[in-house]
Short mmCIF file of N, CA and C in Angstrom, two decimals:
data_model
loop_
_atom_site.label_atom_id
_atom_site.label_comp_id
_atom_site.label_asym_id
_atom_site.label_seq_id
_atom_site.Cartn_x
_atom_site.Cartn_y
_atom_site.Cartn_z
N MET A 14 45.06 1.47 -57.18
CA MET A 14 45.49 2.22 -56.02
C MET A 14 44.30 2.88 -55.34
N LEU A 15 43.41 3.48 -56.15
CA LEU A 15 42.24 4.14 -55.60
C LEU A 15 41.33 3.13 -54.90
N ASN A 16 41.15 1.95 -55.53
CA ASN A 16 40.33 0.91 -54.92
C ASN A 16 40.91 0.45 -53.58
N HIS A 17 42.23 0.32 -53.52
CA HIS A 17 42.89 -0.12 -52.29
C HIS A 17 42.63 0.89 -51.16
N ARG A 18 42.77 2.19 -51.47
CA ARG A 18 42.52 3.23 -50.45
C ARG A 18 41.06 3.23 -50.02
N PHE A 19 40.17 3.07 -51.00
CA PHE A 19 38.75 3.06 -50.69
C PHE A 19 38.41 1.92 -49.73
N PHE A 20 38.90 0.71 -50.06
CA PHE A 20 38.60 -0.44 -49.22
C PHE A 20 39.26 -0.33 -47.86
N SER A 21 40.45 0.25 -47.79
CA SER A 21 41.11 0.46 -46.50
C SER A 21 40.31 1.42 -45.64
N ALA A 22 39.87 2.52 -46.24
CA ALA A 22 39.08 3.51 -45.50
C ALA A 22 37.74 2.91 -45.08
N ALA A 23 37.12 2.17 -45.99
CA ALA A 23 35.84 1.54 -45.67
C ALA A 23 36.01 0.52 -44.54
N GLY A 24 37.12 -0.20 -44.56
CA GLY A 24 37.40 -1.17 -43.51
C GLY A 24 37.57 -0.50 -42.16
N LEU A 25 38.27 0.63 -42.13
CA LEU A 25 38.46 1.37 -40.88
C LEU A 25 37.14 1.91 -40.35
N VAL A 26 36.32 2.43 -41.23
CA VAL A 26 35.01 2.96 -40.82
C VAL A 26 34.15 1.83 -40.25
N THR A 27 34.14 0.69 -40.93
CA THR A 27 33.35 -0.45 -40.46
C THR A 27 33.84 -0.94 -39.11
N ALA A 28 35.15 -1.07 -38.95
CA ALA A 28 35.72 -1.51 -37.67
C ALA A 28 35.38 -0.52 -36.56
N GLY A 29 35.48 0.76 -36.86
CA GLY A 29 35.14 1.78 -35.87
C GLY A 29 33.68 1.72 -35.47
N ALA A 30 32.81 1.52 -36.45
CA ALA A 30 31.38 1.42 -36.17
C ALA A 30 31.08 0.21 -35.30
N MET A 31 31.79 -0.89 -35.57
CA MET A 31 31.58 -2.10 -34.77
C MET A 31 32.02 -1.87 -33.33
N LEU A 32 33.14 -1.22 -33.15
CA LEU A 32 33.62 -0.94 -31.79
C LEU A 32 32.67 -0.01 -31.06
N LEU A 33 32.22 1.04 -31.74
CA LEU A 33 31.30 1.97 -31.11
C LEU A 33 29.96 1.31 -30.83
N GLY A 34 29.54 0.43 -31.70
CA GLY A 34 28.28 -0.27 -31.50
C GLY A 34 28.31 -1.12 -30.25
N GLY A 35 29.48 -1.61 -29.87
CA GLY A 35 29.60 -2.40 -28.65
C GLY A 35 29.52 -1.55 -27.40
N CYS A 36 29.68 -0.25 -27.51
CA CYS A 36 29.63 0.64 -26.36
C CYS A 36 28.21 1.16 -26.20
N THR A 37 27.31 0.27 -25.87
CA THR A 37 25.90 0.65 -25.77
C THR A 37 25.57 1.30 -24.45
N GLY A 38 26.48 1.27 -23.51
CA GLY A 38 26.18 1.85 -22.21
C GLY A 38 25.37 0.91 -21.34
N LYS A 39 25.21 -0.33 -21.75
CA LYS A 39 24.43 -1.30 -20.98
C LYS A 39 25.16 -1.60 -19.67
N THR A 40 24.42 -1.57 -18.59
CA THR A 40 24.98 -1.85 -17.28
C THR A 40 24.99 -3.36 -17.06
N THR A 41 26.13 -3.91 -16.66
CA THR A 41 26.25 -5.34 -16.42
C THR A 41 26.60 -5.61 -14.97
N ASP A 42 26.62 -6.89 -14.60
CA ASP A 42 26.99 -7.28 -13.24
C ASP A 42 28.38 -6.78 -12.87
N ARG A 43 29.26 -6.70 -13.84
CA ARG A 43 30.63 -6.22 -13.58
C ARG A 43 30.67 -4.76 -13.14
N ASP A 44 29.67 -4.00 -13.51
CA ASP A 44 29.62 -2.58 -13.15
C ASP A 44 29.15 -2.35 -11.71
N ILE A 45 28.52 -3.35 -11.13
CA ILE A 45 27.94 -3.21 -9.79
C ILE A 45 29.02 -3.19 -8.72
N LYS A 46 28.89 -2.26 -7.81
CA LYS A 46 29.80 -2.18 -6.66
C LYS A 46 29.05 -2.68 -5.44
N ALA A 47 29.49 -3.81 -4.91
CA ALA A 47 28.83 -4.44 -3.77
C ALA A 47 29.47 -4.00 -2.46
N LEU A 48 28.66 -3.95 -1.43
CA LEU A 48 29.14 -3.61 -0.09
C LEU A 48 28.90 -4.79 0.85
N THR A 49 29.78 -4.93 1.82
CA THR A 49 29.62 -5.97 2.84
C THR A 49 28.67 -5.47 3.92
N GLY A 50 28.25 -6.38 4.77
CA GLY A 50 27.41 -6.00 5.89
C GLY A 50 28.08 -4.98 6.79
N GLY A 51 29.38 -5.13 7.00
CA GLY A 51 30.12 -4.17 7.82
C GLY A 51 30.12 -2.79 7.20
N ASP A 52 30.28 -2.73 5.87
CA ASP A 52 30.23 -1.45 5.16
C ASP A 52 28.87 -0.78 5.35
N VAL A 53 27.82 -1.58 5.25
CA VAL A 53 26.46 -1.06 5.37
C VAL A 53 26.21 -0.54 6.78
N GLN A 54 26.69 -1.27 7.78
CA GLN A 54 26.53 -0.81 9.16
C GLN A 54 27.23 0.53 9.37
N LYS A 55 28.42 0.69 8.80
CA LYS A 55 29.15 1.96 8.93
C LYS A 55 28.40 3.10 8.26
N LEU A 56 27.86 2.84 7.08
CA LEU A 56 27.10 3.87 6.38
C LEU A 56 25.87 4.29 7.19
N ARG A 57 25.17 3.30 7.73
CA ARG A 57 23.97 3.61 8.53
C ARG A 57 24.35 4.42 9.76
N ALA A 58 25.45 4.05 10.42
CA ALA A 58 25.90 4.79 11.61
C ALA A 58 26.24 6.24 11.23
N ALA A 59 26.91 6.42 10.11
CA ALA A 59 27.26 7.77 9.65
C ALA A 59 26.01 8.58 9.34
N ALA A 60 25.01 7.93 8.75
CA ALA A 60 23.76 8.61 8.42
C ALA A 60 23.02 9.03 9.69
N LEU A 61 23.04 8.17 10.70
CA LEU A 61 22.36 8.50 11.96
C LEU A 61 23.05 9.65 12.68
N GLN A 62 24.37 9.73 12.55
CA GLN A 62 25.12 10.81 13.20
C GLN A 62 24.91 12.14 12.50
N SER A 63 24.71 12.12 11.21
CA SER A 63 24.57 13.36 10.43
C SER A 63 23.38 13.27 9.48
N PRO A 64 22.15 13.26 10.01
CA PRO A 64 20.99 13.09 9.13
C PRO A 64 20.83 14.17 8.07
N SER A 65 21.30 15.37 8.35
CA SER A 65 21.15 16.45 7.38
C SER A 65 22.11 16.32 6.19
N LYS A 66 23.11 15.47 6.31
CA LYS A 66 24.10 15.33 5.23
C LYS A 66 23.66 14.37 4.12
N ARG A 67 22.56 13.68 4.32
CA ARG A 67 22.04 12.76 3.30
C ARG A 67 23.13 11.78 2.84
N VAL A 68 23.67 11.08 3.80
CA VAL A 68 24.77 10.15 3.56
C VAL A 68 24.33 8.97 2.70
N VAL A 69 23.21 8.34 3.08
CA VAL A 69 22.77 7.13 2.39
C VAL A 69 21.25 7.04 2.39
N ILE A 70 20.72 6.53 1.27
CA ILE A 70 19.31 6.17 1.21
C ILE A 70 19.26 4.68 0.89
N PHE A 71 18.46 3.94 1.64
CA PHE A 71 18.29 2.51 1.43
C PHE A 71 17.08 2.32 0.51
N ILE A 72 17.29 1.60 -0.58
CA ILE A 72 16.22 1.32 -1.54
C ILE A 72 15.86 -0.16 -1.43
N ASP A 73 14.58 -0.41 -1.17
CA ASP A 73 14.06 -1.77 -1.01
C ASP A 73 13.11 -2.05 -2.17
N PRO A 74 13.55 -2.81 -3.18
CA PRO A 74 12.70 -3.08 -4.35
C PRO A 74 11.81 -4.31 -4.21
N ARG A 75 11.78 -4.91 -3.03
CA ARG A 75 10.96 -6.11 -2.83
C ARG A 75 9.47 -5.75 -2.91
N SER A 76 8.62 -6.75 -2.83
CA SER A 76 7.18 -6.52 -2.91
C SER A 76 6.72 -5.66 -1.72
N ARG A 77 5.59 -5.02 -1.89
CA ARG A 77 5.04 -4.17 -0.80
C ARG A 77 4.81 -4.99 0.47
N ASP A 78 4.36 -6.23 0.32
CA ASP A 78 4.12 -7.08 1.49
C ASP A 78 5.43 -7.39 2.22
N GLU A 79 6.48 -7.72 1.46
CA GLU A 79 7.78 -8.00 2.08
C GLU A 79 8.32 -6.75 2.78
N TYR A 80 8.18 -5.62 2.12
CA TYR A 80 8.63 -4.35 2.69
C TYR A 80 7.89 -4.07 4.00
N ALA A 81 6.58 -4.25 4.00
CA ALA A 81 5.77 -3.99 5.19
C ALA A 81 6.13 -4.94 6.33
N ALA A 82 6.49 -6.18 6.00
CA ALA A 82 6.80 -7.19 7.02
C ALA A 82 8.12 -6.92 7.73
N GLY A 83 9.06 -6.28 7.07
CA GLY A 83 10.34 -5.98 7.70
C GLY A 83 11.34 -5.41 6.72
N ARG A 84 12.05 -4.37 7.18
CA ARG A 84 13.00 -3.67 6.31
C ARG A 84 14.06 -3.00 7.16
N ILE A 85 15.12 -2.54 6.53
CA ILE A 85 16.13 -1.73 7.20
C ILE A 85 15.45 -0.40 7.53
N PRO A 86 15.57 0.08 8.77
CA PRO A 86 14.89 1.31 9.15
C PRO A 86 15.18 2.48 8.21
N GLY A 87 14.11 3.15 7.82
CA GLY A 87 14.23 4.30 6.93
C GLY A 87 14.28 3.96 5.46
N ALA A 88 14.29 2.66 5.13
CA ALA A 88 14.36 2.26 3.72
C ALA A 88 13.15 2.76 2.96
N ARG A 89 13.37 3.03 1.70
CA ARG A 89 12.30 3.50 0.83
C ARG A 89 11.90 2.37 -0.11
N SER A 90 10.61 2.08 -0.17
CA SER A 90 10.10 1.07 -1.08
C SER A 90 10.05 1.66 -2.48
N LEU A 91 10.68 0.98 -3.42
CA LEU A 91 10.73 1.46 -4.80
C LEU A 91 10.81 0.24 -5.72
N SER A 92 9.78 0.04 -6.53
CA SER A 92 9.76 -1.12 -7.42
C SER A 92 10.33 -0.77 -8.79
N LEU A 93 10.77 -1.79 -9.51
CA LEU A 93 11.33 -1.58 -10.85
C LEU A 93 10.38 -0.83 -11.79
N PRO A 94 9.07 -1.15 -11.81
CA PRO A 94 8.18 -0.40 -12.70
C PRO A 94 8.10 1.10 -12.36
N GLU A 95 8.44 1.46 -11.14
CA GLU A 95 8.43 2.87 -10.76
C GLU A 95 9.66 3.63 -11.28
N VAL A 96 10.63 2.88 -11.82
CA VAL A 96 11.85 3.49 -12.34
C VAL A 96 12.06 3.01 -13.78
N PRO A 97 11.29 3.56 -14.72
CA PRO A 97 11.46 3.12 -16.10
C PRO A 97 12.86 3.42 -16.62
N LEU A 98 13.32 2.58 -17.52
CA LEU A 98 14.61 2.80 -18.15
C LEU A 98 14.60 4.15 -18.85
N LYS A 99 15.66 4.90 -18.68
CA LYS A 99 15.85 6.23 -19.26
C LYS A 99 14.94 7.29 -18.64
N ALA A 100 14.32 6.99 -17.51
CA ALA A 100 13.49 7.99 -16.83
C ALA A 100 14.40 9.05 -16.20
N PRO A 101 13.92 10.27 -16.08
CA PRO A 101 14.74 11.29 -15.42
C PRO A 101 14.99 10.90 -13.97
N ARG A 102 16.13 11.34 -13.46
CA ARG A 102 16.48 11.01 -12.08
C ARG A 102 15.57 11.75 -11.10
N ASN A 103 15.23 11.07 -10.03
CA ASN A 103 14.46 11.66 -8.95
C ASN A 103 15.43 12.49 -8.10
N PRO A 104 15.24 13.80 -8.00
CA PRO A 104 16.20 14.64 -7.28
C PRO A 104 16.32 14.28 -5.80
N ASP A 105 15.25 13.77 -5.21
CA ASP A 105 15.34 13.37 -3.80
C ASP A 105 16.31 12.21 -3.63
N ILE A 106 16.21 11.21 -4.49
CA ILE A 106 17.10 10.05 -4.40
C ILE A 106 18.52 10.43 -4.78
N SER A 107 18.67 11.19 -5.86
CA SER A 107 20.02 11.53 -6.32
C SER A 107 20.75 12.50 -5.40
N SER A 108 20.05 13.07 -4.43
CA SER A 108 20.70 14.00 -3.51
C SER A 108 21.52 13.29 -2.43
N TYR A 109 21.41 11.97 -2.34
CA TYR A 109 22.16 11.20 -1.35
C TYR A 109 23.54 10.83 -1.89
N GLY A 110 24.51 10.77 -1.01
CA GLY A 110 25.87 10.39 -1.40
C GLY A 110 25.96 8.94 -1.85
N THR A 111 25.20 8.07 -1.18
CA THR A 111 25.17 6.65 -1.52
C THR A 111 23.72 6.21 -1.64
N ILE A 112 23.43 5.48 -2.71
CA ILE A 112 22.12 4.88 -2.91
C ILE A 112 22.34 3.39 -2.76
N LEU A 113 21.85 2.82 -1.66
CA LEU A 113 22.13 1.42 -1.34
C LEU A 113 20.89 0.57 -1.59
N VAL A 114 21.02 -0.40 -2.48
CA VAL A 114 19.91 -1.28 -2.85
C VAL A 114 20.13 -2.64 -2.20
N TYR A 115 19.06 -3.18 -1.61
CA TYR A 115 19.15 -4.51 -1.00
C TYR A 115 17.86 -5.27 -1.26
N GLY A 116 17.95 -6.59 -1.14
CA GLY A 116 16.79 -7.46 -1.26
C GLY A 116 16.76 -8.37 -0.04
N ASN A 117 16.30 -9.60 -0.23
CA ASN A 117 16.26 -10.55 0.88
C ASN A 117 17.62 -11.17 1.15
N ASN A 118 18.33 -11.54 0.07
CA ASN A 118 19.59 -12.27 0.18
C ASN A 118 20.31 -12.21 -1.17
N PRO A 119 21.46 -12.89 -1.30
CA PRO A 119 22.19 -12.83 -2.58
C PRO A 119 21.41 -13.33 -3.80
N ALA A 120 20.36 -14.10 -3.59
CA ALA A 120 19.56 -14.61 -4.71
C ALA A 120 18.49 -13.62 -5.17
N SER A 121 18.45 -12.45 -4.59
CA SER A 121 17.41 -11.46 -4.89
C SER A 121 17.66 -10.79 -6.24
N ALA A 122 17.02 -11.33 -7.27
CA ALA A 122 17.20 -10.78 -8.62
C ALA A 122 16.65 -9.37 -8.73
N VAL A 123 15.58 -9.07 -8.01
CA VAL A 123 14.97 -7.74 -8.11
C VAL A 123 15.91 -6.67 -7.55
N ALA A 124 16.69 -7.00 -6.53
CA ALA A 124 17.64 -6.03 -5.97
C ALA A 124 18.77 -5.74 -6.95
N LYS A 125 19.28 -6.79 -7.56
CA LYS A 125 20.35 -6.59 -8.54
C LYS A 125 19.80 -5.83 -9.75
N GLY A 126 18.58 -6.15 -10.15
CA GLY A 126 17.95 -5.45 -11.27
C GLY A 126 17.75 -3.97 -10.98
N MET A 127 17.33 -3.65 -9.77
CA MET A 127 17.14 -2.25 -9.39
C MET A 127 18.48 -1.52 -9.37
N THR A 128 19.51 -2.19 -8.88
CA THR A 128 20.84 -1.58 -8.86
C THR A 128 21.26 -1.20 -10.27
N LYS A 129 21.10 -2.13 -11.21
CA LYS A 129 21.45 -1.87 -12.60
C LYS A 129 20.59 -0.76 -13.21
N ARG A 130 19.31 -0.77 -12.89
CA ARG A 130 18.40 0.23 -13.45
C ARG A 130 18.80 1.64 -13.00
N LEU A 131 19.08 1.79 -11.71
CA LEU A 131 19.47 3.10 -11.20
C LEU A 131 20.78 3.57 -11.85
N MET A 132 21.72 2.64 -11.99
CA MET A 132 23.00 2.98 -12.63
C MET A 132 22.79 3.37 -14.09
N ALA A 133 21.97 2.59 -14.80
CA ALA A 133 21.70 2.87 -16.21
C ALA A 133 21.01 4.22 -16.40
N ASN A 134 20.24 4.63 -15.40
CA ASN A 134 19.54 5.91 -15.47
C ASN A 134 20.39 7.08 -15.01
N GLY A 135 21.65 6.82 -14.73
CA GLY A 135 22.58 7.91 -14.44
C GLY A 135 22.73 8.30 -12.99
N TYR A 136 22.17 7.53 -12.08
CA TYR A 136 22.37 7.83 -10.66
C TYR A 136 23.81 7.53 -10.28
N GLU A 137 24.38 8.36 -9.44
CA GLU A 137 25.75 8.16 -8.97
C GLU A 137 25.72 7.63 -7.55
N GLY A 138 26.78 6.92 -7.19
CA GLY A 138 26.90 6.40 -5.83
C GLY A 138 26.01 5.21 -5.54
N VAL A 139 25.57 4.51 -6.58
CA VAL A 139 24.70 3.34 -6.39
C VAL A 139 25.55 2.16 -5.94
N ARG A 140 25.12 1.52 -4.87
CA ARG A 140 25.80 0.35 -4.33
C ARG A 140 24.78 -0.74 -4.07
N TYR A 141 25.27 -1.98 -4.06
CA TYR A 141 24.42 -3.16 -3.89
C TYR A 141 24.86 -3.90 -2.63
N PHE A 142 23.90 -4.26 -1.80
CA PHE A 142 24.17 -5.04 -0.59
C PHE A 142 23.64 -6.45 -0.84
N PRO A 143 24.49 -7.35 -1.36
CA PRO A 143 24.02 -8.69 -1.73
C PRO A 143 23.49 -9.51 -0.56
N GLY A 144 24.03 -9.32 0.63
CA GLY A 144 23.55 -10.08 1.79
C GLY A 144 22.13 -9.75 2.15
N GLY A 145 21.70 -8.57 1.81
CA GLY A 145 20.32 -8.15 2.01
C GLY A 145 19.84 -8.20 3.44
N LEU A 146 18.53 -8.30 3.57
CA LEU A 146 17.90 -8.28 4.88
C LEU A 146 18.32 -9.46 5.74
N GLU A 147 18.58 -10.61 5.12
CA GLU A 147 19.02 -11.78 5.89
C GLU A 147 20.35 -11.50 6.59
N GLU A 148 21.32 -10.94 5.88
CA GLU A 148 22.61 -10.63 6.50
C GLU A 148 22.46 -9.50 7.52
N TRP A 149 21.64 -8.51 7.21
CA TRP A 149 21.40 -7.40 8.13
C TRP A 149 20.90 -7.95 9.48
N ARG A 150 19.94 -8.87 9.42
CA ARG A 150 19.41 -9.48 10.66
C ARG A 150 20.50 -10.27 11.38
N ARG A 151 21.27 -11.05 10.63
CA ARG A 151 22.33 -11.87 11.21
C ARG A 151 23.35 -11.00 11.95
N LEU A 152 23.58 -9.80 11.44
CA LEU A 152 24.54 -8.88 12.06
C LEU A 152 23.92 -8.11 13.23
N GLY A 153 22.66 -8.39 13.53
CA GLY A 153 22.00 -7.71 14.65
C GLY A 153 21.40 -6.37 14.28
N GLY A 154 21.24 -6.12 12.98
CA GLY A 154 20.66 -4.86 12.54
C GLY A 154 19.20 -4.73 12.93
N GLU A 155 18.81 -3.52 13.24
CA GLU A 155 17.43 -3.23 13.62
C GLU A 155 16.52 -3.43 12.41
N ILE A 156 15.30 -3.90 12.67
CA ILE A 156 14.31 -4.11 11.62
C ILE A 156 13.10 -3.24 11.93
N GLU A 157 12.60 -2.60 10.90
CA GLU A 157 11.40 -1.76 11.02
C GLU A 157 10.30 -2.48 10.26
N ALA A 158 9.08 -2.48 10.80
CA ALA A 158 7.96 -3.13 10.12
C ALA A 158 6.70 -2.32 10.34
N ASP A 159 5.74 -2.48 9.44
CA ASP A 159 4.45 -1.84 9.60
C ASP A 159 3.65 -2.60 10.64
N ALA A 160 2.78 -1.90 11.32
CA ALA A 160 1.90 -2.56 12.29
C ALA A 160 0.97 -3.48 11.52
N PRO A 161 0.69 -4.66 12.09
CA PRO A 161 -0.22 -5.57 11.39
C PRO A 161 -1.61 -4.94 11.26
N ALA A 162 -2.27 -5.24 10.17
CA ALA A 162 -3.62 -4.72 9.95
C ALA A 162 -4.56 -5.34 10.97
N PRO A 163 -5.49 -4.56 11.48
CA PRO A 163 -6.44 -5.13 12.44
C PRO A 163 -7.25 -6.23 11.78
N ASP A 164 -7.57 -7.24 12.56
CA ASP A 164 -8.34 -8.36 12.04
C ASP A 164 -9.70 -7.86 11.60
N SER A 165 -10.10 -8.20 10.40
CA SER A 165 -11.37 -7.69 9.87
C SER A 165 -12.57 -8.45 10.41
N GLN A 166 -12.34 -9.59 11.04
CA GLN A 166 -13.45 -10.36 11.59
C GLN A 166 -13.46 -10.21 13.11
N PRO A 167 -14.65 -10.19 13.68
CA PRO A 167 -14.72 -10.08 15.15
C PRO A 167 -14.15 -11.34 15.80
N PRO A 168 -13.59 -11.20 17.00
CA PRO A 168 -13.03 -12.38 17.68
C PRO A 168 -14.11 -13.41 17.99
N LYS A 169 -13.73 -14.67 17.91
CA LYS A 169 -14.66 -15.77 18.23
C LYS A 169 -14.56 -16.07 19.71
N ASN A 170 -15.72 -16.26 20.31
CA ASN A 170 -15.74 -16.60 21.75
C ASN A 170 -15.88 -18.05 21.96
#
């Protein structure tokens, strides 16, 4: 009788540990909340109407060159190495109601990775725009770019 109770209790403890072990808090694709181009346009319009309310911050995790060549106006360049896993939240970013991450298009692994990283680090209101810059352009969205660097060589005559 004592052995039966011991093994029953041990079995329950083991099963509980296995269930808890599966709750690692890992962020998956299923956790991501995606927005359509129309949703993004509405958020941007709301942000422009009330800049002091910090409605949305656009996070662009693409390379510095891609960011410089063209981005959603006001987007902040932020690469994955700049946001280590389990790093404390940046109060400037977390002060926005929506943190919107985008890349070039739906195939942009770095954008999805940044979305997951921000969520895993405890940021709230993180959303993913899978259409990215390509869809933004298709919808007629404004593009901001850095001025091209002056040519380092003198012009040829």
